XYZ file of C-alpha atoms in Angstrom:
753
model
C 0.029 -0.076 -0.011
C 1.376 3.361 -1.054
C 0.792 6.030 1.550
C 0.978 9.824 1.308
C 1.915 11.364 4.579
C 0.349 14.783 5.111
C 2.102 15.582 8.278
C 3.307 14.042 11.563
C -0.324 13.872 12.613
C -1.298 11.613 9.691
C -1.705 7.994 10.727
C 0.312 5.160 9.354
C -1.775 2.553 7.794
C -1.223 -1.025 9.342
C -1.900 -4.319 7.847
C -4.158 -5.557 10.619
C -7.789 -4.306 10.921
C -8.421 -0.984 12.611
C -9.573 -1.086 16.247
C -13.373 -1.306 16.559
C -14.687 2.204 17.192
C -18.166 3.469 17.747
C -20.237 5.423 15.134
C -22.983 7.960 15.578
C -26.662 7.580 15.134
C -28.240 10.947 15.000
C -29.849 10.634 11.515
C -33.578 11.255 11.059
C -35.767 8.337 12.166
C -35.333 5.209 10.139
C -37.002 1.825 10.103
C -34.893 -0.424 12.351
C -31.931 -1.983 10.599
C -28.926 -3.620 12.343
C -25.591 -2.201 11.710
C -22.384 -4.157 10.814
C -21.281 -6.794 13.294
C -21.276 -4.518 16.266
C -24.024 -2.177 17.698
C -23.094 1.376 17.312
C -23.195 3.928 20.026
C -23.807 7.574 19.496
C -21.084 10.195 18.948
C -22.346 13.690 19.552
C -20.487 16.378 17.768
C -20.434 19.778 19.386
C -23.142 22.048 18.095
C -21.882 24.708 15.648
C -21.782 28.319 16.731
C -24.693 30.823 16.002
C -22.559 32.289 13.220
C -22.432 28.852 11.501
C -26.183 28.358 12.018
C -27.131 31.416 10.029
C -25.596 34.296 8.087
C -25.974 37.661 9.933
C -29.451 38.994 9.495
C -30.676 35.934 7.604
C -34.199 36.833 6.844
C -37.196 34.864 8.251
C -39.173 32.324 6.163
C -42.682 33.605 5.419
C -45.092 31.940 7.816
C -48.416 30.418 6.826
C -50.944 32.922 5.506
C -52.826 33.127 8.825
C -49.802 34.555 10.645
C -48.287 38.022 10.165
C -44.925 38.069 8.611
C -42.213 39.753 10.618
C -41.115 43.149 9.333
C -37.482 42.421 9.824
C -35.234 41.152 8.552
C -36.364 42.521 5.183
C -38.033 40.173 2.665
C -39.102 41.318 -0.736
C -42.867 41.222 -1.554
C -44.072 37.631 -2.058
C -45.758 36.588 -5.264
C -46.761 33.224 -6.670
C -44.782 32.026 -9.648
C -46.536 30.168 -12.596
C -43.390 28.568 -13.904
C -41.819 26.915 -10.845
C -42.210 23.094 -10.297
C -43.910 21.662 -7.236
C -41.336 20.661 -4.563
C -43.820 18.516 -2.750
C -43.543 15.777 -5.382
C -40.311 14.482 -4.172
C -39.410 16.179 -0.831
C -40.855 14.743 2.399
C -43.558 16.790 4.090
C -41.223 17.543 7.004
C -38.888 19.388 4.628
C -41.364 21.536 2.884
C -41.602 24.099 5.646
C -37.998 25.159 5.169
C -36.369 26.759 2.088
C -35.245 24.157 -0.410
C -32.043 23.837 -2.475
C -32.287 24.985 -6.107
C -28.779 24.296 -7.509
C -27.810 21.221 -5.574
C -25.780 18.245 -6.549
C -29.042 16.101 -6.318
C -31.354 18.561 -8.045
C -32.314 16.131 -10.794
C -33.964 13.965 -8.132
C -36.395 16.748 -7.471
C -37.471 17.659 -11.036
C -40.046 16.265 -13.404
C -40.013 12.491 -12.958
C -36.897 12.588 -10.800
C -35.294 9.956 -13.033
C -32.206 11.646 -14.432
C -28.829 10.609 -13.035
C -26.727 12.586 -10.693
C -22.991 12.253 -10.075
C -22.443 11.083 -6.468
C -18.719 10.533 -6.717
C -17.619 8.018 -7.832
C -20.954 6.764 -9.201
C -23.665 8.104 -11.413
C -26.879 7.296 -9.671
C -30.320 7.138 -11.120
C -33.777 6.608 -9.536
C -36.604 5.139 -11.628
C -39.788 4.120 -10.196
C -39.091 1.945 -7.194
C -35.479 1.155 -8.037
C -32.120 2.914 -7.745
C -29.438 2.233 -10.451
C -25.819 2.755 -10.009
C -23.180 3.188 -12.715
C -19.394 3.351 -12.539
C -19.280 5.596 -15.593
C -16.858 5.276 -18.522
C -15.490 8.492 -19.901
C -15.869 9.315 -23.610
C -13.923 12.221 -25.058
C -12.705 13.989 -28.140
C -11.184 17.452 -28.816
C -14.637 19.132 -28.286
C -16.043 17.575 -25.154
C -15.599 14.911 -22.620
C -18.393 13.171 -20.690
C -19.352 10.436 -18.398
C -21.616 7.579 -19.763
C -24.354 6.229 -17.598
C -25.052 2.487 -17.890
C -27.192 0.641 -15.273
C -24.434 -1.534 -14.030
C -26.425 -2.553 -10.982
C -30.073 -1.832 -10.163
C -31.335 -2.333 -6.526
C -34.897 -2.787 -5.643
C -37.249 -4.840 -3.538
C -38.002 -8.235 -5.101
C -41.691 -7.286 -5.364
C -41.677 -3.486 -5.625
C -44.878 -1.480 -5.595
C -45.755 -0.170 -8.970
C -46.588 3.231 -7.500
C -43.435 3.624 -5.466
C -40.964 6.448 -6.103
C -38.232 7.941 -4.072
C -38.733 10.648 -1.423
C -35.922 12.950 -0.159
C -36.113 12.573 3.624
C -32.982 14.455 4.521
C -30.064 16.237 2.831
C -26.901 17.981 3.832
C -23.893 19.604 2.190
C -22.329 16.289 1.335
C -25.272 13.857 1.245
C -28.844 13.183 0.377
C -31.080 10.328 1.604
C -33.651 8.745 -0.725
C -36.400 6.504 0.748
C -38.497 4.148 -1.222
C -41.332 3.825 1.380
C -43.310 0.886 -0.105
C -40.202 -1.040 -0.700
C -38.693 -0.705 2.761
C -35.453 0.693 1.277
C -33.437 3.795 2.273
C -30.287 4.848 0.302
C -27.599 7.011 1.983
C -26.077 8.834 -0.942
C -22.884 10.438 0.528
C -20.633 12.133 -1.851
C -17.209 10.533 -2.162
C -18.193 7.206 -0.576
C -16.807 4.243 -2.601
C -19.771 2.233 -1.285
C -23.474 2.508 -2.188
C -25.190 2.021 1.147
C -28.774 0.715 1.418
C -30.681 0.142 4.644
C -33.364 -2.576 4.277
C -36.154 -2.907 6.946
C -38.954 -5.402 7.673
C -37.501 -8.491 6.248
C -37.758 -7.540 2.604
C -36.643 -9.708 -0.254
C -33.937 -7.952 -2.346
C -33.360 -7.834 -6.121
C -30.071 -6.574 -7.792
C -30.293 -6.578 -11.603
C -27.951 -5.532 -14.331
C -27.885 -4.780 -18.003
C -24.871 -6.945 -18.351
C -24.446 -10.613 -18.038
C -23.580 -12.035 -14.661
C -20.789 -14.542 -14.976
C -20.564 -15.422 -11.243
C -21.907 -14.465 -7.832
C -20.035 -16.101 -4.948
C -19.369 -15.787 -1.302
C -15.507 -16.093 -1.077
C -15.576 -17.452 2.511
C -19.122 -18.866 2.518
C -19.840 -16.351 5.402
C -22.805 -14.956 3.423
C -21.674 -11.522 4.561
C -19.769 -10.826 1.374
C -20.349 -11.627 -2.257
C -18.152 -11.034 -5.369
C -20.046 -10.425 -8.635
C -18.315 -10.690 -11.929
C -19.988 -9.166 -15.040
C -19.173 -9.774 -18.678
C -18.057 -6.130 -19.106
C -15.012 -6.838 -16.917
C -16.511 -5.266 -13.938
C -16.197 -6.827 -10.485
C -18.490 -5.650 -7.833
C -18.517 -6.469 -4.052
C -21.653 -6.838 -1.969
C -21.312 -6.611 1.853
C -24.087 -7.237 4.270
C -24.546 -6.541 8.010
C -25.975 -9.944 8.518
C -25.876 -13.170 6.541
C -27.904 -12.970 3.271
C -28.409 -15.905 0.873
C -28.048 -14.654 -2.652
C -28.641 -16.596 -5.812
C -28.326 -15.396 -9.388
C -29.457 -15.796 -13.017
C -27.860 -14.276 -16.066
C -29.262 -10.868 -15.294
C -30.259 -10.657 -11.662
C -29.314 -11.567 -8.202
C -31.969 -12.176 -5.558
C -32.252 -13.054 -1.844
C -33.897 -16.485 -1.219
C -35.591 -15.044 1.826
C -36.207 -11.614 3.248
C -33.416 -9.479 4.595
C -33.303 -6.791 7.160
C -30.064 -4.817 7.631
C -27.418 -2.854 5.726
C -26.184 -3.634 2.142
C -23.072 -1.939 0.859
C -22.080 -2.248 -2.827
C -18.741 -1.177 -4.296
C -16.894 -1.787 -7.553
C -13.330 -2.892 -7.701
C -11.863 0.058 -9.722
C -10.318 -1.359 -12.844
C -9.021 -4.344 -10.937
C -10.901 -7.563 -11.574
C -8.637 -9.691 -9.369
C -10.473 -10.501 -6.148
C -7.170 -10.716 -4.230
C -6.183 -7.201 -5.269
C -5.052 -4.471 -2.917
C -8.192 -2.480 -3.601
C -10.343 -5.292 -2.378
C -8.425 -5.708 0.932
C -8.930 -2.013 1.552
C -12.597 -2.136 0.870
C -12.952 -5.146 3.035
C -11.210 -3.385 5.887
C -13.516 -0.354 5.787
C -16.715 -2.012 4.763
C -18.145 -2.073 8.304
C -18.221 1.699 8.864
C -20.701 3.642 6.774
C -21.663 7.329 6.478
C -25.309 8.434 6.619
C -24.763 12.129 6.142
C -22.029 14.740 5.737
C -21.737 18.403 6.855
C -19.266 20.984 5.752
C -18.458 23.606 8.415
C -17.094 27.032 7.662
C -15.998 28.087 11.087
C -12.653 29.706 10.174
C -11.538 31.916 7.243
C -10.177 30.068 4.260
C -11.127 26.700 5.715
C -13.775 24.193 5.489
C -14.172 21.153 7.744
C -15.953 17.955 6.586
C -17.752 15.901 9.283
C -19.676 12.761 8.482
C -22.321 11.164 10.667
C -21.349 7.449 10.529
C -22.602 4.053 11.875
C -20.999 0.776 12.218
C -17.481 0.455 13.576
C -13.975 1.334 12.549
C -12.740 4.330 10.554
C -14.489 5.957 7.616
C -13.272 5.584 4.165
C -14.062 8.388 1.609
C -12.674 9.616 -1.711
C -10.899 12.951 -2.356
C -10.816 14.676 -5.713
C -7.613 16.548 -6.853
C -8.559 19.815 -5.205
C -9.331 18.084 -1.913
C -5.924 16.461 -1.957
C -4.246 19.836 -2.563
C -6.094 21.569 0.249
C -6.256 18.612 2.772
C -4.465 19.808 5.934
C -2.600 17.138 7.894
C -1.913 19.660 10.712
C -5.633 19.930 11.555
C -7.169 16.491 11.039
C -6.192 12.857 11.627
C -6.343 11.272 8.162
C -4.425 8.808 6.026
C -4.270 9.005 2.268
C -4.312 5.610 0.681
C -3.022 6.127 -2.892
C -3.371 2.557 -3.702
C -7.176 2.790 -4.138
C -8.271 5.181 -6.769
C -11.416 5.620 -8.818
C -11.543 7.341 -12.231
C -13.624 10.459 -12.608
C -14.412 13.344 -14.799
C -12.766 15.528 -12.144
C -9.538 13.552 -11.979
C -8.643 10.530 -9.926
C -10.542 10.049 -6.724
C -8.165 8.818 -4.074
C -9.063 7.007 -0.857
C -8.712 8.886 2.407
C -9.316 7.166 5.862
C -10.558 9.444 8.547
C -13.784 10.612 10.216
C -13.258 14.259 9.415
C -11.260 16.389 7.008
C -10.020 19.961 7.184
C -9.487 21.711 3.919
C -7.432 25.033 3.800
C -7.387 27.284 0.776
C -4.652 29.989 -0.012
C -5.868 33.210 1.689
C -6.901 36.093 -0.534
C -7.102 39.708 0.690
C -10.238 41.381 -0.566
C -9.311 44.959 -1.672
C -11.200 47.899 -3.091
C -8.327 48.860 -5.336
C -5.592 47.347 -7.324
C -3.246 44.978 -5.401
C -0.034 46.595 -6.335
C -1.141 50.229 -7.155
C -0.697 52.542 -10.058
C 2.332 54.728 -10.751
C 1.759 58.515 -10.625
C 2.725 59.069 -14.236
C -0.244 57.029 -15.413
C -2.869 59.013 -13.535
C -3.541 61.692 -16.309
C -4.371 59.202 -18.917
C -6.851 57.438 -16.615
C -8.367 60.677 -15.351
C -9.032 61.814 -18.932
C -10.970 58.596 -19.595
C -12.691 58.875 -16.226
C -14.131 62.323 -17.255
C -15.630 60.961 -20.336
C -16.992 57.742 -18.811
C -18.699 59.650 -15.948
C -20.091 62.274 -18.233
C -21.691 59.336 -20.043
C -23.560 58.033 -17.039
C -27.266 58.572 -17.481
C -29.708 56.373 -15.592
C -32.634 57.571 -17.643
C -30.969 56.402 -20.828
C -30.869 52.708 -19.683
C -33.260 50.788 -21.863
C -32.608 47.168 -20.547
C -34.960 45.752 -17.851
C -32.949 42.552 -17.612
C -31.621 41.940 -14.030
C -28.342 40.685 -15.491
C -27.553 43.381 -17.942
C -28.883 46.083 -15.491
C -26.684 44.678 -12.701
C -23.649 44.963 -15.036
C -24.259 48.581 -15.757
C -24.584 49.303 -12.016
C -21.263 47.539 -11.305
C -19.622 49.363 -14.259
C -20.715 52.680 -12.729
C -19.379 51.653 -9.359
C -15.980 50.812 -10.719
C -15.565 54.404 -11.900
C -15.861 55.623 -8.269
C -13.214 53.276 -6.987
C -10.853 54.039 -9.832
C -11.258 57.728 -9.237
C -10.347 57.149 -5.553
C -7.243 55.210 -6.567
C -5.869 57.929 -8.864
C -6.748 60.767 -6.555
C -9.542 62.358 -8.644
C -12.629 62.634 -6.378
C -14.305 65.256 -8.530
C -16.441 62.632 -10.337
C -17.570 60.776 -7.279
C -20.713 62.937 -6.734
C -21.924 62.049 -10.245
C -21.175 58.385 -9.827
C -23.011 58.472 -6.454
C -26.099 60.049 -8.120
C -26.053 57.443 -10.908
C -25.769 54.569 -8.399
C -28.641 55.871 -6.243
C -30.926 56.218 -9.254
C -30.211 52.807 -10.655
C -30.053 50.722 -7.420
C -32.904 52.320 -5.305
C -35.763 51.437 -7.722
C -34.766 47.601 -7.510
C -34.543 47.797 -3.751
C -37.834 49.763 -3.339
C -39.816 47.863 -5.925
C -40.482 50.910 -8.069
C -38.400 49.915 -11.139
C -40.584 50.025 -14.184
C -40.820 46.611 -15.949
C -39.017 44.329 -13.477
C -37.923 44.012 -9.853
C -37.165 41.663 -7.092
C -39.920 39.545 -5.461
C -39.960 36.569 -2.991
C -41.078 33.030 -3.914
C -42.348 31.111 -0.935
C -42.585 27.868 -2.764
C -38.804 27.073 -2.838
C -37.751 29.957 -0.755
C -35.730 32.756 -2.621
C -35.804 35.908 -4.753
C -37.239 35.903 -8.273
C -38.038 38.652 -10.687
C -41.287 40.130 -11.895
C -40.456 39.011 -15.348
C -39.487 35.545 -14.152
C -42.802 34.923 -12.365
C -44.546 33.934 -15.625
C -41.604 33.483 -18.066
C -39.041 30.752 -17.251
C -36.790 32.198 -19.930
C -36.879 35.797 -18.664
C -33.731 37.143 -17.068
C -31.769 34.129 -18.161
C -34.030 31.877 -16.051
C -33.503 33.934 -12.787
C -37.131 33.086 -11.940
C -36.420 29.363 -11.951
C -33.188 30.044 -9.957
C -30.615 30.183 -12.684
C -27.607 32.392 -12.209
C -28.616 34.007 -8.927
C -25.068 34.600 -7.791
C -24.215 36.304 -11.174
C -26.993 38.745 -11.282
C -27.060 39.543 -7.558
C -23.299 39.787 -7.462
C -23.267 42.769 -9.805
C -25.967 44.499 -7.576
C -24.029 43.778 -4.498
C -20.891 45.326 -6.061
C -22.783 48.573 -6.757
C -24.378 48.475 -3.218
C -20.987 47.921 -1.647
C -19.373 50.830 -3.333
C -22.335 53.127 -2.714
C -22.391 52.175 1.010
C -18.743 53.041 1.029
C -18.977 56.466 -0.500
C -22.295 57.298 1.179
C -22.579 55.554 4.591
C -25.924 57.104 5.309
C -27.315 55.566 2.275
C -25.760 52.265 3.100
C -27.409 52.358 6.561
C -30.881 53.101 5.062
C -30.821 50.204 2.598
C -28.810 47.669 4.655
C -31.796 45.346 5.188
C -32.501 45.111 1.438
C -28.617 44.675 0.802
C -28.438 41.835 3.146
C -31.461 40.112 1.795
C -29.993 40.014 -1.734
C -26.694 38.717 -0.238
C -28.491 36.035 1.799
C -30.435 34.658 -1.200
C -27.143 32.963 -2.400
C -24.916 33.227 0.754
C -27.136 32.245 3.611
C -25.100 29.921 5.867
C -27.849 28.889 8.201
C -29.976 25.901 8.306
C -32.841 27.160 10.451
C -36.369 26.305 9.420
C -37.458 29.944 9.813
C -34.875 31.328 7.469
C -36.025 32.799 4.100
C -33.281 31.246 2.069
C -31.654 27.920 1.552
C -28.091 27.358 2.637
C -25.470 28.469 0.025
C -27.752 28.341 -2.866
C -25.150 28.111 -5.595
C -21.848 27.063 -3.801
C -21.070 23.299 -3.836
C -19.150 22.456 -0.656
C -17.885 19.242 -2.027
C -16.672 20.435 -5.455
C -15.665 23.813 -3.908
C -17.203 25.947 -6.670
C -20.697 27.140 -7.650
C -23.303 25.822 -10.010
C -25.388 28.257 -12.083
C -28.166 25.995 -13.403
C -31.427 26.179 -11.274
C -34.575 24.211 -11.495
C -34.119 22.714 -14.937
C -33.539 18.955 -15.465
C -30.341 18.137 -17.263
C -29.114 14.648 -18.050
C -25.490 15.877 -17.253
C -26.453 17.401 -13.948
C -25.752 21.024 -12.747
C -23.513 23.332 -14.798
C -21.674 26.689 -14.652
C -20.062 28.645 -17.371
C -18.567 31.815 -15.992
C -16.169 31.173 -12.895
C -15.152 34.788 -12.870
C -18.765 36.080 -12.381
C -19.103 33.430 -9.494
C -15.884 34.893 -7.924
C -17.305 38.407 -8.381
C -20.442 37.432 -6.302
C -18.486 36.300 -3.196
C -15.945 39.139 -3.670
C -18.676 41.655 -3.833
C -20.272 40.155 -0.712
C -16.890 40.526 1.035
C -16.660 44.173 -0.138
C -20.139 44.828 1.284
C -18.865 43.446 4.505
C -16.009 45.920 4.414
C -18.451 48.713 3.729
C -20.644 47.718 6.738
C -17.879 46.762 9.015
C -19.061 43.234 9.127
C -16.061 41.053 9.636
C -17.995 37.740 9.460
C -19.305 38.643 5.927
C -15.764 39.645 4.914
C -14.432 36.290 6.021
C -17.088 34.153 4.436
C -17.088 36.110 1.104
C -13.300 35.993 0.923
C -13.186 32.260 1.751
C -15.799 31.354 -0.843
C -14.073 33.416 -3.419
C -10.694 31.901 -2.708
C -12.159 28.382 -2.982
C -14.003 29.351 -6.265
C -10.728 30.575 -7.600
C -8.801 27.474 -6.867
C -11.616 25.358 -8.376
C -11.568 27.352 -11.514
C -7.861 26.970 -11.941
C -8.252 23.227 -11.201
C -11.048 22.453 -13.588
C -11.874 25.379 -15.976
C -8.263 26.501 -16.763
C -6.625 23.755 -18.994
C -2.869 24.065 -18.950
C -0.230 22.384 -20.936
C 0.860 19.176 -19.193
C -2.495 18.848 -17.350
C -3.571 15.195 -16.873
C -7.125 15.729 -15.393
C -8.663 15.685 -18.959
C -7.752 13.378 -21.949
C -4.910 14.490 -24.176
C -7.146 15.301 -27.043
C -9.400 17.549 -25.181
C -6.370 19.292 -23.365
C -4.535 19.784 -26.693
C -7.339 21.769 -28.165
C -8.778 23.678 -25.208
C -7.233 26.264 -22.869
C -10.542 26.890 -21.001
C -13.663 24.730 -20.467
C -16.696 26.384 -21.969
C -19.451 25.006 -19.844
C -18.509 22.634 -16.957
C -21.263 20.147 -16.008
C -21.349 17.735 -13.195
C -20.710 14.819 -15.780
C -19.536 16.742 -18.825
C -16.927 19.179 -20.068
C -18.056 21.253 -23.150
C -15.881 23.389 -25.293
C -18.957 25.336 -26.497
C -20.807 28.145 -24.605
C -24.439 28.744 -24.061
C -24.169 31.629 -26.438
C -21.267 30.834 -28.704
C -19.663 27.997 -30.598
C -16.200 26.525 -29.550
C -14.342 28.380 -32.251
C -15.280 31.805 -30.782
C -12.274 31.534 -28.505
C -12.429 35.241 -27.531
C -15.861 34.606 -25.891
C -14.543 31.531 -24.012
C -11.625 33.603 -22.619
C -13.788 36.547 -21.934
C -16.527 34.866 -19.906
C -13.891 33.504 -17.617
C -12.419 37.010 -17.108
C -15.328 39.343 -16.769
C -15.847 41.573 -14.789
C -12.425 43.055 -14.683
C -11.604 43.635 -11.073
C -8.609 43.642 -8.546
C -9.427 40.040 -7.763
C -8.963 39.143 -11.462
C -5.326 39.176 -10.867
C -5.702 36.371 -8.403
C -7.861 34.287 -10.744
C -5.118 34.584 -13.389
C -2.120 34.463 -11.083
C -0.229 32.033 -13.359
C 1.396 34.290 -15.891
C 2.605 31.384 -18.032
C -0.901 30.155 -18.359
C -2.176 33.729 -19.126
C 0.211 33.879 -21.994
C -0.801 30.366 -23.177
C -4.350 31.485 -23.091
C -3.827 34.698 -24.998
C -1.697 32.986 -27.616
C -4.461 30.443 -28.051
C -7.105 33.099 -28.468
C -5.456 35.989 -30.564
C -5.952 34.178 -33.977
C -9.603 34.169 -33.400
C -9.820 37.931 -33.206
C -9.154 38.015 -36.925
C -12.649 36.624 -37.581
C -15.247 38.864 -39.116
C -17.674 40.179 -36.495
C -15.735 39.722 -33.311
C -17.033 42.121 -30.709
C -14.835 44.927 -29.367
C -15.772 44.096 -25.830
C -14.490 40.533 -26.163
C -11.217 41.722 -27.638
C -10.846 43.947 -24.478
C -10.680 40.957 -22.183
C -8.050 39.378 -24.384
C -5.935 42.460 -24.229
C -6.432 42.667 -20.384
C -4.700 39.297 -19.977
C -2.055 40.237 -22.444
C -1.340 43.255 -20.290
C -0.207 40.814 -17.464
C 2.996 40.072 -19.421
C 3.125 42.652 -22.185
C 1.797 45.988 -20.955
C 2.925 48.054 -23.901
C 1.245 45.878 -26.545
C -1.976 45.627 -24.622
C -2.133 49.362 -24.084
C -1.696 50.091 -27.748
C -4.352 47.674 -28.748
C -6.794 48.922 -26.141
C -6.636 52.445 -27.439
C -7.664 51.267 -30.856
C -10.867 49.661 -29.502
C -14.131 51.230 -30.684
C -16.185 49.943 -27.643
C -16.218 47.880 -24.479
C -18.336 45.188 -22.817
C -21.416 46.691 -21.194
C -19.949 45.986 -17.746
C -16.537 47.392 -18.737
C -15.179 50.799 -19.729
C -12.014 52.516 -21.079
C -11.290 53.793 -17.569
C -11.421 50.251 -16.256
C -9.138 48.934 -19.008
C -6.564 51.754 -18.436
C -6.715 51.149 -14.650
C -6.069 47.491 -15.188
C -3.254 47.877 -17.678
C -1.440 50.573 -15.635
C -1.688 48.428 -12.513
C 0.115 45.593 -13.939
C 3.694 45.157 -12.617
C 4.587 41.737 -13.815
C 8.367 42.208 -13.207
C 7.911 42.473 -9.492
C 8.404 39.329 -7.581
C 5.263 38.426 -5.662
C 4.726 36.154 -2.729
C 4.725 35.769 0.908
C 6.861 33.278 2.536
C 5.525 32.960 6.053
C 1.993 32.138 5.375
C -0.963 33.325 3.395
C -0.648 33.472 -0.409
C 0.764 35.749 -3.158
C -2.250 37.930 -2.885
C -2.750 37.933 0.879
C -1.155 41.043 2.530
C -1.205 39.699 6.002
C 0.917 36.831 4.843
C 3.796 39.237 5.084
C 3.372 39.246 8.788
C 2.893 35.512 9.442
C 5.893 33.424 10.671
């Protein structure tokens, strides 16, 4: 067994079994089922702090109609949507009184028939009728895309299922979802990163396990009837473990229990190793008796997230880590062992086994700043001031024609940038005009007086929607069905943060509305009386956001623009700075830092990377749309050959934190060289060219400046002032970095030893 030692606190794996330990049993009520070999005793984790239970000023969930709704915290007026699906179809009644997730890793289980697969690493899992199918997906790829293929390798059901049975979600958490099939007496604990599929069976129920492949053999190696090895004709070998003896027989396509069974079944594939005596099998054997029933991610410290699993059975827990997990896993803060000898293939890179009941992941710190990280030299001020005069003179709220929450938000943020640039170059003369523009554009959205659109509250799922989105699922890019919430609201938060900074009295007046917008996608609490679900967009297992809302997709959730996701959390942190809210600064900064590292891991495709296949890596420097089970070179709005759009959508909006997103200058050069030929295509937008030149400025300031001056226009969220600010704040010759702690872009790292 090859081990990777994280620190002196990381345990050394021994060949004998782990000492029997006790698991926890605080999961919601479940029909009785014995655990593996030894009855578990509860382990009670300490309750999280109030800050972890809810984000500051987390609004209150609207009560039933017969009760008065509290006036504070602020909630936008409630209206009924005609386009949202009914959550009661798949959620248990007990869950319907609380806000529900709308961008979760299990969202397909809640939409339409609930029968599209979801990627519960390392398996694709699909629920159909009264059965649950599991697939260890193969990966298909070419130069344009790569995706995981679902095949129903094994399907688990009761031997005599009810025709009317379907799954019910009885609980969910950051790292897990529990599916019940009530008529079949089956409960599945789908915990992300578990190499085992775990099923609890109650009431002495006969079990059926079928397959689309041919079963070559199904045998109990030691005749104990607690473990079976199943060989299929597609070269797969699966292991079935049971908490008590079960007598299984098989035909060519199915495995059944001769009598009823009550207990725990655990099913795992031997990853690419059909030999029953392999090292992988011995590891799975050793950890088969401890199973997770749920998993929570705790954000209790800046730039850190702790995973804690509720487990049952005995022994230590075995889970799988993706490449970013392995990079961030901190051996100084948790007691884990990395077992590099057990790996599963994945769209996200190899999943490596880790033994340990809790993990601590630490990202590089990032200091959120209003202005450029390294500053601007005095001799560049005049050129930027000249551009500022013209850009500010062009601000006119009455001339805005768009009613789109996305495009309107971009215009707000564009105006706010001008105020901060003017501060940085010592030209406050234009700030009053910017302040006036921001008030005129933001206040109507916060007060509900904007003509043609506005923010409302949906009580069905629990979140903000728009007037246009109430009756049109395609309006505002699907905002009304919970698409892109962090993108749209992030732009508004940026404008609010800047306006609260330059006009504190205004900030105090509209703080309730500002926090309500923020909490829609950044609420940390799990209270049933909150108005918003926990972290609507951010995935605490993948460590990045998803943008697709309540739309069923065969490939799961998706996100296109990582830079707009970074902007959302960065803007929330800026709002925390404006309001003196250190907790909000810490959470926003932490989520932004993790989103950045995820973007650099999975969206940025660098020379020599091995996560994706060679043919895809050779042709793509950025992923267009990243799905849970697919990587696409195309965009929602552009074909793959429009490389300037693929680059630009990963850069905009251009901000101080953009420097952190593209901190690898070698990759920035690779990306620009890959994109520049596409600018010769007829019809390329001037705005998209600007983002290419912005990255070029990171290593060739003179060339980028010359090209920028020739542009005839800019993206609707960008300006000449912003481009000049960016170019003149580049100082690529200066050595960056902090040696004692923190990261290259973390100022307090200079003082850490």
